[in-house]
Amino acid sequence: MKKLTFILCCLLPTTIFAQDKELINLTYGYSKLKTSDTTKTVRTFEGNIALPIFYNDRNVLSAVIGYRQVGLSNLDINYPETVYGTSVRLMYQTRLSEKHQLRLIGQMGAFGDYQNFSSSSFRWTIGSEYIIQGEGNSKFGYGLVYSHQFYGHQIVPLFEMFKQLNERWSIAGIFPVNPKIVYKINEKSRTGFEWNVDVNTYRIASEESQNRYFKSTQSTFSLFYRYTIAKHWNINFKAGISPRQEFGIYDENEKSTWYLVTIPLGKKIQPVESFKNSSFTGQIGISYSLF
């Protein structure tokens, strides 16, 4: 039983390094961008499932299978109406001592409009994190992620933490991409605020847009609510605003060498077409988690 608990606690289905121990996660998101002439919408469906491969008292090898579908309506650019992402992530975690652990992660996936599918639709990510168990149930992690994107190379330094401030309040998440302030209402309900930075790229393989890719960048501040409906099953709600939501079509030949999160360190890539605006966002989901 202890071995099973250890492996399940290490599974990370929702992000590269996730704080919530969700083994199954299904979400539907909706963004509404209002302009003077039209209402533009972005609809997102995501699903993840985590699976153990091998484990013993000190080592864990697990996999996460993910699927993402994004539907776009009325954007003022020559965009694909629907783009997809299918990925497999492998995570190896070893216990170095009672309070120290090391994680290694690799992910590969195909992202695009899935027309004329080829090997050029794949992008990949590798990362590592060193985890320190603090006093009580506090935890701190220091990590670095490298992603080979369609637009070049991306480096993301990460700081993960979980800190219980008192019986009700805690700080959790991944800095700088997904920090959270959590308030425990009761044993079944939690609410709080979170900041999330999401950058995704998709290959456009249609004949009229060959050698181009679609890039979406969204920074969102949200109020969330989580309710446990049946032991480990949860319903999740989010509502917020995206002060920055940007969509663009880019030529693959125009590549910047390196990016630090979303900041270009070299020549900034200029889109062939682009659209920028703020938006209101909402999300509903169901998940299965350990706690």
PDB file of C-alpha atoms in Angstrom:
ATOM      1  CA  MET A   1       0.000   0.000   0.000  1.00  0.00           C
ATOM      2  CA  LYS A   2       2.853   2.392   0.803  1.00  0.00           C
ATOM      3  CA  LYS A   3       4.409   1.675  -2.598  1.00  0.00           C
ATOM      4  CA  LEU A   4       1.123   2.401  -4.357  1.00  0.00           C
ATOM      5  CA  THR A   5       0.723   5.684  -2.488  1.00  0.00           C
ATOM      6  CA  PHE A   6       4.268   6.713  -3.409  1.00  0.00           C
ATOM      7  CA  ILE A   7       3.796   6.060  -7.121  1.00  0.00           C
ATOM      8  CA  LEU A   8       0.440   7.829  -7.229  1.00  0.00           C
ATOM      9  CA  CYS A   9       1.812  10.876  -5.434  1.00  0.00           C
ATOM     10  CA  CYS A  10       4.481  11.187  -8.109  1.00  0.00           C
ATOM     11  CA  LEU A  11       2.174  11.190 -11.123  1.00  0.00           C
ATOM     12  CA  LEU A  12       1.880  14.588 -12.780  1.00  0.00           C
ATOM     13  CA  PRO A  13      -0.799  14.726 -15.464  1.00  0.00           C
ATOM     14  CA  THR A  14      -1.693  18.384 -15.865  1.00  0.00           C
ATOM     15  CA  THR A  15       1.589  20.259 -16.271  1.00  0.00           C
ATOM     16  CA  ILE A  16       5.272  19.513 -16.553  1.00  0.00           C
ATOM     17  CA  PHE A  17       5.594  19.820 -12.775  1.00  0.00           C
ATOM     18  CA  ALA A  18       2.124  19.865 -11.197  1.00  0.00           C
ATOM     19  CA  GLN A  19       1.170  20.517  -7.600  1.00  0.00           C
ATOM     20  CA  ASP A  20      -2.269  18.883  -7.750  1.00  0.00           C
ATOM     21  CA  LYS A  21      -2.052  15.081  -7.722  1.00  0.00           C
ATOM     22  CA  GLU A  22      -4.660  14.501 -10.414  1.00  0.00           C
ATOM     23  CA  LEU A  23      -4.638  11.074 -12.009  1.00  0.00           C
ATOM     24  CA  ILE A  24      -7.511  11.822 -14.402  1.00  0.00           C
ATOM     25  CA  ASN A  25      -8.379  15.317 -15.556  1.00  0.00           C
ATOM     26  CA  LEU A  26     -10.987  16.481 -18.105  1.00  0.00           C
ATOM     27  CA  THR A  27     -11.620  20.192 -18.697  1.00  0.00           C
ATOM     28  CA  TYR A  28     -13.574  22.417 -21.067  1.00  0.00           C
ATOM     29  CA  GLY A  29     -12.625  26.075 -21.385  1.00  0.00           C
ATOM     30  CA  TYR A  30     -14.256  29.027 -23.137  1.00  0.00           C
ATOM     31  CA  SER A  31     -12.817  32.470 -23.891  1.00  0.00           C
ATOM     32  CA  LYS A  32     -14.806  35.382 -25.279  1.00  0.00           C
ATOM     33  CA  LEU A  33     -13.006  38.259 -26.989  1.00  0.00           C
ATOM     34  CA  LYS A  34     -15.288  41.221 -27.649  1.00  0.00           C
ATOM     35  CA  THR A  35     -14.478  43.714 -30.395  1.00  0.00           C
ATOM     36  CA  SER A  36     -16.482  46.492 -31.988  1.00  0.00           C
ATOM     37  CA  ASP A  37     -17.701  44.367 -34.883  1.00  0.00           C
ATOM     38  CA  THR A  38     -17.640  40.680 -33.900  1.00  0.00           C
ATOM     39  CA  THR A  39     -17.460  38.327 -30.945  1.00  0.00           C
ATOM     40  CA  LYS A  40     -14.457  36.039 -31.158  1.00  0.00           C
ATOM     41  CA  THR A  41     -14.341  32.777 -29.218  1.00  0.00           C
ATOM     42  CA  VAL A  42     -11.784  30.156 -28.242  1.00  0.00           C
ATOM     43  CA  ARG A  43     -13.018  26.754 -27.026  1.00  0.00           C
ATOM     44  CA  THR A  44     -10.577  24.313 -25.458  1.00  0.00           C
ATOM     45  CA  PHE A  45     -10.972  20.688 -24.427  1.00  0.00           C
ATOM     46  CA  GLU A  46      -8.202  18.875 -22.555  1.00  0.00           C
ATOM     47  CA  GLY A  47      -7.893  15.368 -21.179  1.00  0.00           C
ATOM     48  CA  ASN A  48      -5.049  13.689 -19.261  1.00  0.00           C
ATOM     49  CA  ILE A  49      -4.557  10.296 -17.668  1.00  0.00           C
ATOM     50  CA  ALA A  50      -1.550   9.182 -15.611  1.00  0.00           C
ATOM     51  CA  LEU A  51      -0.303   5.589 -15.623  1.00  0.00           C
ATOM     52  CA  PRO A  52       2.401   3.860 -13.547  1.00  0.00           C
ATOM     53  CA  ILE A  53       5.015   1.847 -15.466  1.00  0.00           C
ATOM     54  CA  PHE A  54       7.511   0.767 -12.795  1.00  0.00           C
ATOM     55  CA  TYR A  55       8.054   1.521  -9.121  1.00  0.00           C
ATOM     56  CA  ASN A  56       9.821   0.317  -5.991  1.00  0.00           C
ATOM     57  CA  ASP A  57      10.675   1.855  -2.626  1.00  0.00           C
ATOM     58  CA  ARG A  58      12.987   4.507  -4.134  1.00  0.00           C
ATOM     59  CA  ASN A  59      12.221   4.837  -7.842  1.00  0.00           C
ATOM     60  CA  VAL A  60       9.191   5.609  -9.978  1.00  0.00           C
ATOM     61  CA  LEU A  61       8.675   5.577 -13.734  1.00  0.00           C
ATOM     62  CA  SER A  62       5.285   6.800 -14.947  1.00  0.00           C
ATOM     63  CA  ALA A  63       3.588   8.072 -18.086  1.00  0.00           C
ATOM     64  CA  VAL A  64       0.979  10.716 -18.801  1.00  0.00           C
ATOM     65  CA  ILE A  65      -1.106  10.604 -21.980  1.00  0.00           C
ATOM     66  CA  GLY A  66      -2.602  13.956 -22.949  1.00  0.00           C
ATOM     67  CA  TYR A  67      -5.018  15.257 -25.573  1.00  0.00           C
ATOM     68  CA  ARG A  68      -5.897  18.871 -26.387  1.00  0.00           C
ATOM     69  CA  GLN A  69      -8.321  20.348 -28.911  1.00  0.00           C
ATOM     70  CA  VAL A  70      -8.749  24.068 -29.573  1.00  0.00           C
ATOM     71  CA  GLY A  71     -11.581  25.533 -31.648  1.00  0.00           C
ATOM     72  CA  LEU A  72     -11.310  29.110 -32.945  1.00  0.00           C
ATOM     73  CA  SER A  73     -14.070  31.346 -34.297  1.00  0.00           C
ATOM     74  CA  ASN A  74     -14.019  34.752 -36.023  1.00  0.00           C
ATOM     75  CA  LEU A  75     -10.361  35.623 -35.479  1.00  0.00           C
ATOM     76  CA  ASP A  76      -9.170  38.294 -37.900  1.00  0.00           C
ATOM     77  CA  ILE A  77      -6.355  36.122 -39.230  1.00  0.00           C
ATOM     78  CA  ASN A  78      -6.048  33.221 -41.646  1.00  0.00           C
ATOM     79  CA  TYR A  79      -6.115  30.652 -38.856  1.00  0.00           C
ATOM     80  CA  PRO A  80      -7.072  26.956 -38.782  1.00  0.00           C
ATOM     81  CA  GLU A  81     -10.546  26.470 -37.306  1.00  0.00           C
ATOM     82  CA  THR A  82      -9.411  23.583 -35.089  1.00  0.00           C
ATOM     83  CA  VAL A  83      -5.971  22.523 -33.885  1.00  0.00           C
ATOM     84  CA  TYR A  84      -4.999  19.450 -31.881  1.00  0.00           C
ATOM     85  CA  GLY A  85      -2.292  18.184 -29.595  1.00  0.00           C
ATOM     86  CA  THR A  86      -1.545  14.610 -28.544  1.00  0.00           C
ATOM     87  CA  SER A  87       1.395  13.948 -26.243  1.00  0.00           C
ATOM     88  CA  VAL A  88       3.095  11.333 -24.087  1.00  0.00           C
ATOM     89  CA  ARG A  89       5.118  12.395 -21.062  1.00  0.00           C
ATOM     90  CA  LEU A  90       7.510  10.131 -19.150  1.00  0.00           C
ATOM     91  CA  MET A  91       8.555  10.972 -15.598  1.00  0.00           C
ATOM     92  CA  TYR A  92      11.296   9.316 -13.564  1.00  0.00           C
ATOM     93  CA  GLN A  93      11.576  10.174  -9.872  1.00  0.00           C
ATOM     94  CA  THR A  94      14.130   8.882  -7.398  1.00  0.00           C
ATOM     95  CA  ARG A  95      14.335   9.389  -3.657  1.00  0.00           C
ATOM     96  CA  LEU A  96      17.848  10.597  -2.805  1.00  0.00           C
ATOM     97  CA  SER A  97      17.200  10.749   0.934  1.00  0.00           C
ATOM     98  CA  GLU A  98      14.302  11.134   3.341  1.00  0.00           C
ATOM     99  CA  LYS A  99      13.825  14.810   2.377  1.00  0.00           C
ATOM    100  CA  HIS A 100      15.373  15.046  -1.091  1.00  0.00           C
ATOM    101  CA  GLN A 101      14.075  13.798  -4.449  1.00  0.00           C
ATOM    102  CA  LEU A 102      15.017  14.225  -8.102  1.00  0.00           C
ATOM    103  CA  ARG A 103      12.622  14.246 -11.069  1.00  0.00           C
ATOM    104  CA  LEU A 104      13.485  13.867 -14.743  1.00  0.00           C
ATOM    105  CA  ILE A 105      10.814  14.467 -17.373  1.00  0.00           C
ATOM    106  CA  GLY A 106      10.616  14.035 -21.134  1.00  0.00           C
ATOM    107  CA  GLN A 107       7.643  14.790 -23.357  1.00  0.00           C
ATOM    108  CA  MET A 108       6.949  14.407 -27.059  1.00  0.00           C
ATOM    109  CA  GLY A 109       3.795  15.193 -28.950  1.00  0.00           C
ATOM    110  CA  ALA A 110       2.230  16.014 -32.292  1.00  0.00           C
ATOM    111  CA  PHE A 111       0.614  19.455 -32.470  1.00  0.00           C
ATOM    112  CA  GLY A 112      -1.149  20.869 -35.499  1.00  0.00           C
ATOM    113  CA  ASP A 113      -4.275  20.959 -37.634  1.00  0.00           C
ATOM    114  CA  TYR A 114      -3.673  17.263 -38.444  1.00  0.00           C
ATOM    115  CA  GLN A 115      -3.933  17.829 -42.176  1.00  0.00           C
ATOM    116  CA  ASN A 116      -1.154  16.213 -44.191  1.00  0.00           C
ATOM    117  CA  PHE A 117       0.282  14.843 -40.943  1.00  0.00           C
ATOM    118  CA  SER A 118       4.093  14.365 -40.890  1.00  0.00           C
ATOM    119  CA  SER A 119       7.083  14.169 -38.544  1.00  0.00           C
ATOM    120  CA  SER A 120       7.409  17.965 -38.699  1.00  0.00           C
ATOM    121  CA  SER A 121       4.302  18.192 -36.485  1.00  0.00           C
ATOM    122  CA  PHE A 122       6.239  16.916 -33.461  1.00  0.00           C
ATOM    123  CA  ARG A 123       7.790  19.045 -30.710  1.00  0.00           C
ATOM    124  CA  TRP A 124       9.441  17.904 -27.500  1.00  0.00           C
ATOM    125  CA  THR A 125      10.373  18.959 -23.970  1.00  0.00           C
ATOM    126  CA  ILE A 126      12.863  17.791 -21.348  1.00  0.00           C
ATOM    127  CA  GLY A 127      13.218  18.975 -17.760  1.00  0.00           C
ATOM    128  CA  SER A 128      14.487  18.237 -14.276  1.00  0.00           C
ATOM    129  CA  GLU A 129      13.513  19.264 -10.763  1.00  0.00           C
ATOM    130  CA  TYR A 130      15.222  18.932  -7.393  1.00  0.00           C
ATOM    131  CA  ILE A 131      12.684  18.626  -4.550  1.00  0.00           C
ATOM    132  CA  ILE A 132      13.224  19.399  -0.880  1.00  0.00           C
ATOM    133  CA  GLN A 133      10.729  18.367   1.793  1.00  0.00           C
ATOM    134  CA  GLY A 134      10.409  21.144   4.379  1.00  0.00           C
ATOM    135  CA  GLU A 135       8.889  21.209   7.828  1.00  0.00           C
ATOM    136  CA  GLY A 136       5.450  19.654   8.144  1.00  0.00           C
ATOM    137  CA  ASN A 137       3.976  19.145   4.693  1.00  0.00           C
ATOM    138  CA  SER A 138       5.852  22.045   3.093  1.00  0.00           C
ATOM    139  CA  LYS A 139       7.683  21.279  -0.140  1.00  0.00           C
ATOM    140  CA  PHE A 140      10.024  23.239  -2.409  1.00  0.00           C
ATOM    141  CA  GLY A 141      11.335  22.357  -5.856  1.00  0.00           C
ATOM    142  CA  TYR A 142      13.839  23.962  -8.216  1.00  0.00           C
ATOM    143  CA  GLY A 143      13.657  23.015 -11.876  1.00  0.00           C
ATOM    144  CA  LEU A 144      14.585  23.870 -15.434  1.00  0.00           C
ATOM    145  CA  VAL A 145      12.641  22.970 -18.587  1.00  0.00           C
ATOM    146  CA  TYR A 146      13.827  23.106 -22.194  1.00  0.00           C
ATOM    147  CA  SER A 147      11.323  22.937 -25.066  1.00  0.00           C
ATOM    148  CA  HIS A 148      12.086  22.547 -28.752  1.00  0.00           C
ATOM    149  CA  GLN A 149       9.298  24.663 -30.218  1.00  0.00           C
ATOM    150  CA  PHE A 150       8.317  25.334 -33.814  1.00  0.00           C
ATOM    151  CA  TYR A 151       9.613  28.890 -33.364  1.00  0.00           C
ATOM    152  CA  GLY A 152      12.964  27.961 -31.810  1.00  0.00           C
ATOM    153  CA  HIS A 153      14.203  27.102 -28.324  1.00  0.00           C
ATOM    154  CA  GLN A 154      12.458  27.879 -25.037  1.00  0.00           C
ATOM    155  CA  ILE A 155      13.956  27.811 -21.534  1.00  0.00           C
ATOM    156  CA  VAL A 156      11.704  27.984 -18.450  1.00  0.00           C
ATOM    157  CA  PRO A 157      13.267  28.110 -14.954  1.00  0.00           C
ATOM    158  CA  LEU A 158      10.766  26.884 -12.360  1.00  0.00           C
ATOM    159  CA  PHE A 159      10.259  27.180  -8.635  1.00  0.00           C
ATOM    160  CA  GLU A 160       7.633  24.854  -7.162  1.00  0.00           C
ATOM    161  CA  MET A 161       6.292  25.225  -3.658  1.00  0.00           C
ATOM    162  CA  PHE A 162       3.599  24.184  -1.248  1.00  0.00           C
ATOM    163  CA  LYS A 163       3.458  26.139   2.000  1.00  0.00           C
ATOM    164  CA  GLN A 164       0.694  25.827   4.585  1.00  0.00           C
ATOM    165  CA  LEU A 165       0.312  29.302   6.121  1.00  0.00           C
ATOM    166  CA  ASN A 166      -2.339  28.252   8.656  1.00  0.00           C
ATOM    167  CA  GLU A 167      -5.322  25.890   8.890  1.00  0.00           C
ATOM    168  CA  ARG A 168      -7.128  27.667   6.038  1.00  0.00           C
ATOM    169  CA  TRP A 169      -4.590  29.369   3.784  1.00  0.00           C
ATOM    170  CA  SER A 170      -1.784  27.937   1.667  1.00  0.00           C
ATOM    171  CA  ILE A 171       0.460  28.990  -1.219  1.00  0.00           C
ATOM    172  CA  ALA A 172       1.069  26.440  -3.958  1.00  0.00           C
ATOM    173  CA  GLY A 173       1.970  26.024  -7.587  1.00  0.00           C
ATOM    174  CA  ILE A 174       4.709  26.615 -10.109  1.00  0.00           C
ATOM    175  CA  PHE A 175       6.401  30.000 -10.339  1.00  0.00           C
ATOM    176  CA  PRO A 176       6.361  31.926 -12.658  1.00  0.00           C
ATOM    177  CA  VAL A 177       3.831  30.032 -14.801  1.00  0.00           C
ATOM    178  CA  ASN A 178       1.106  28.868 -12.374  1.00  0.00           C
ATOM    179  CA  PRO A 179       1.179  30.154  -8.750  1.00  0.00           C
ATOM    180  CA  LYS A 180      -1.901  29.776  -6.533  1.00  0.00           C
ATOM    181  CA  ILE A 181      -3.304  31.110  -3.278  1.00  0.00           C
ATOM    182  CA  VAL A 182      -5.681  28.512  -1.817  1.00  0.00           C
ATOM    183  CA  TYR A 183      -8.351  28.896   0.887  1.00  0.00           C
ATOM    184  CA  LYS A 184      -9.822  25.757   2.466  1.00  0.00           C
ATOM    185  CA  ILE A 185     -13.537  26.317   3.107  1.00  0.00           C
ATOM    186  CA  ASN A 186     -14.119  22.844   4.547  1.00  0.00           C
ATOM    187  CA  GLU A 187     -13.036  19.268   3.902  1.00  0.00           C
ATOM    188  CA  LYS A 188     -14.865  19.194   0.555  1.00  0.00           C
ATOM    189  CA  SER A 189     -14.439  22.730  -0.759  1.00  0.00           C
ATOM    190  CA  ARG A 190     -11.496  24.906  -1.722  1.00  0.00           C
ATOM    191  CA  THR A 191     -11.288  28.239  -3.471  1.00  0.00           C
ATOM    192  CA  GLY A 192      -8.611  30.762  -4.331  1.00  0.00           C
ATOM    193  CA  PHE A 193      -6.795  32.742  -6.995  1.00  0.00           C
ATOM    194  CA  GLU A 194      -4.307  31.617  -9.591  1.00  0.00           C
ATOM    195  CA  TRP A 195      -2.137  33.082 -12.332  1.00  0.00           C
ATOM    196  CA  ASN A 196      -1.494  30.964 -15.423  1.00  0.00           C
ATOM    197  CA  VAL A 197       0.744  31.515 -18.454  1.00  0.00           C
ATOM    198  CA  ASP A 198      -0.014  29.230 -21.396  1.00  0.00           C
ATOM    199  CA  VAL A 199       1.959  29.214 -24.664  1.00  0.00           C
ATOM    200  CA  ASN A 200       1.175  26.671 -27.389  1.00  0.00           C
ATOM    201  CA  THR A 201       2.220  26.228 -31.005  1.00  0.00           C
ATOM    202  CA  TYR A 202       0.622  24.118 -33.735  1.00  0.00           C
ATOM    203  CA  ARG A 203       1.875  23.165 -37.184  1.00  0.00           C
ATOM    204  CA  ILE A 204      -0.329  24.272 -40.100  1.00  0.00           C
ATOM    205  CA  ALA A 205      -0.078  21.590 -42.761  1.00  0.00           C
ATOM    206  CA  SER A 206      -2.752  22.671 -45.238  1.00  0.00           C
ATOM    207  CA  GLU A 207      -1.480  23.327 -48.767  1.00  0.00           C
ATOM    208  CA  GLU A 208      -2.155  27.074 -48.647  1.00  0.00           C
ATOM    209  CA  SER A 209      -0.244  27.507 -45.371  1.00  0.00           C
ATOM    210  CA  GLN A 210       2.695  25.119 -45.646  1.00  0.00           C
ATOM    211  CA  ASN A 211       5.798  25.907 -43.570  1.00  0.00           C
ATOM    212  CA  ARG A 212       3.781  28.004 -41.136  1.00  0.00           C
ATOM    213  CA  TYR A 213       2.585  27.502 -37.600  1.00  0.00           C
ATOM    214  CA  PHE A 214      -0.088  28.935 -35.334  1.00  0.00           C
ATOM    215  CA  LYS A 215       0.927  30.312 -31.920  1.00  0.00           C
ATOM    216  CA  SER A 216      -1.343  31.201 -29.005  1.00  0.00           C
ATOM    217  CA  THR A 217      -0.219  33.051 -25.873  1.00  0.00           C
ATOM    218  CA  GLN A 218      -2.560  33.529 -22.929  1.00  0.00           C
ATOM    219  CA  SER A 219      -1.940  34.979 -19.464  1.00  0.00           C
ATOM    220  CA  THR A 220      -4.930  34.538 -17.147  1.00  0.00           C
ATOM    221  CA  PHE A 221      -5.850  35.656 -13.627  1.00  0.00           C
ATOM    222  CA  SER A 222      -8.657  33.435 -12.289  1.00  0.00           C
ATOM    223  CA  LEU A 223     -10.863  32.732  -9.307  1.00  0.00           C
ATOM    224  CA  PHE A 224     -11.262  28.974  -8.878  1.00  0.00           C
ATOM    225  CA  TYR A 225     -13.519  26.695  -6.850  1.00  0.00           C
ATOM    226  CA  ARG A 226     -13.078  22.985  -6.268  1.00  0.00           C
ATOM    227  CA  TYR A 227     -15.673  20.674  -4.734  1.00  0.00           C
ATOM    228  CA  THR A 228     -15.223  16.993  -3.867  1.00  0.00           C
ATOM    229  CA  ILE A 229     -18.363  15.169  -4.970  1.00  0.00           C
ATOM    230  CA  ALA A 230     -17.417  11.556  -4.154  1.00  0.00           C
ATOM    231  CA  LYS A 231     -14.299  10.755  -2.163  1.00  0.00           C
ATOM    232  CA  HIS A 232     -11.537  11.398  -4.744  1.00  0.00           C
ATOM    233  CA  TRP A 233     -13.701  12.850  -7.536  1.00  0.00           C
ATOM    234  CA  ASN A 234     -13.789  16.631  -7.893  1.00  0.00           C
ATOM    235  CA  ILE A 235     -15.645  19.245  -9.908  1.00  0.00           C
ATOM    236  CA  ASN A 236     -13.536  22.282 -10.794  1.00  0.00           C
ATOM    237  CA  PHE A 237     -14.702  25.753 -11.824  1.00  0.00           C
ATOM    238  CA  LYS A 238     -12.665  28.755 -12.968  1.00  0.00           C
ATOM    239  CA  ALA A 239     -13.595  32.262 -14.076  1.00  0.00           C
ATOM    240  CA  GLY A 240     -11.235  35.086 -14.846  1.00  0.00           C
ATOM    241  CA  ILE A 241      -9.752  37.595 -17.224  1.00  0.00           C
ATOM    242  CA  SER A 242      -6.881  37.342 -19.669  1.00  0.00           C
ATOM    243  CA  PRO A 243      -5.224  40.763 -19.909  1.00  0.00           C
ATOM    244  CA  ARG A 244      -3.032  39.341 -22.647  1.00  0.00           C
ATOM    245  CA  GLN A 245      -4.345  36.956 -25.279  1.00  0.00           C
ATOM    246  CA  GLU A 246      -2.445  36.829 -28.546  1.00  0.00           C
ATOM    247  CA  PHE A 247      -2.794  34.688 -31.663  1.00  0.00           C
ATOM    248  CA  GLY A 248      -0.509  34.701 -34.664  1.00  0.00           C
ATOM    249  CA  ILE A 249       0.454  32.931 -37.866  1.00  0.00           C
ATOM    250  CA  TYR A 250       4.222  32.641 -38.296  1.00  0.00           C
ATOM    251  CA  ASP A 251       6.560  31.570 -41.059  1.00  0.00           C
ATOM    252  CA  GLU A 252       8.633  28.590 -39.935  1.00  0.00           C
ATOM    253  CA  ASN A 253      11.743  30.031 -41.585  1.00  0.00           C
ATOM    254  CA  GLU A 254      11.605  33.077 -39.278  1.00  0.00           C
ATOM    255  CA  LYS A 255      13.061  31.582 -36.101  1.00  0.00           C
ATOM    256  CA  SER A 256      14.356  33.275 -32.990  1.00  0.00           C
ATOM    257  CA  THR A 257      17.214  31.361 -31.382  1.00  0.00           C
ATOM    258  CA  TRP A 258      16.159  31.401 -27.713  1.00  0.00           C
ATOM    259  CA  TYR A 259      13.208  32.396 -25.529  1.00  0.00           C
ATOM    260  CA  LEU A 260      13.170  32.807 -21.746  1.00  0.00           C
ATOM    261  CA  VAL A 261       9.584  31.760 -20.948  1.00  0.00           C
ATOM    262  CA  THR A 262       7.891  34.193 -23.398  1.00  0.00           C
ATOM    263  CA  ILE A 263      10.694  36.787 -23.666  1.00  0.00           C
ATOM    264  CA  PRO A 264      12.828  36.602 -26.850  1.00  0.00           C
ATOM    265  CA  LEU A 265      16.573  36.676 -26.174  1.00  0.00           C
ATOM    266  CA  GLY A 266      17.439  37.162 -29.817  1.00  0.00           C
ATOM    267  CA  LYS A 267      15.625  38.567 -32.809  1.00  0.00           C
ATOM    268  CA  LYS A 268      11.902  38.768 -32.137  1.00  0.00           C
ATOM    269  CA  ILE A 269       9.796  36.847 -34.608  1.00  0.00           C
ATOM    270  CA  GLN A 270       7.311  38.965 -36.553  1.00  0.00           C
ATOM    271  CA  PRO A 271       4.005  37.250 -37.385  1.00  0.00           C
ATOM    272  CA  VAL A 272       2.621  37.072 -40.882  1.00  0.00           C
ATOM    273  CA  GLU A 273      -0.783  37.799 -39.326  1.00  0.00           C
ATOM    274  CA  SER A 274      -1.774  38.397 -35.707  1.00  0.00           C
ATOM    275  CA  PHE A 275      -4.604  39.330 -33.377  1.00  0.00           C
ATOM    276  CA  LYS A 276      -4.345  40.661 -29.807  1.00  0.00           C
ATOM    277  CA  ASN A 277      -7.013  41.416 -27.230  1.00  0.00           C
ATOM    278  CA  SER A 278      -8.060  40.810 -23.642  1.00  0.00           C
ATOM    279  CA  SER A 279     -10.806  38.318 -22.874  1.00  0.00           C
ATOM    280  CA  PHE A 280     -13.061  36.824 -20.246  1.00  0.00           C
ATOM    281  CA  THR A 281     -12.501  33.123 -19.625  1.00  0.00           C
ATOM    282  CA  GLY A 282     -14.361  30.282 -17.972  1.00  0.00           C
ATOM    283  CA  GLN A 283     -13.546  26.645 -17.348  1.00  0.00           C
ATOM    284  CA  ILE A 284     -15.301  23.598 -15.950  1.00  0.00           C
ATOM    285  CA  GLY A 285     -13.781  20.199 -15.347  1.00  0.00           C
ATOM    286  CA  ILE A 286     -13.839  16.928 -13.488  1.00  0.00           C
ATOM    287  CA  SER A 287     -10.824  15.201 -11.984  1.00  0.00           C
ATOM    288  CA  TYR A 288      -9.771  12.243  -9.888  1.00  0.00           C
ATOM    289  CA  SER A 289      -7.097  13.022  -7.307  1.00  0.00           C
ATOM    290  CA  LEU A 290      -5.574  11.490  -4.207  1.00  0.00           C
ATOM    291  CA  PHE A 291      -6.401  14.455  -1.976  1.00  0.00           C
TER     292      PHE A 291
END
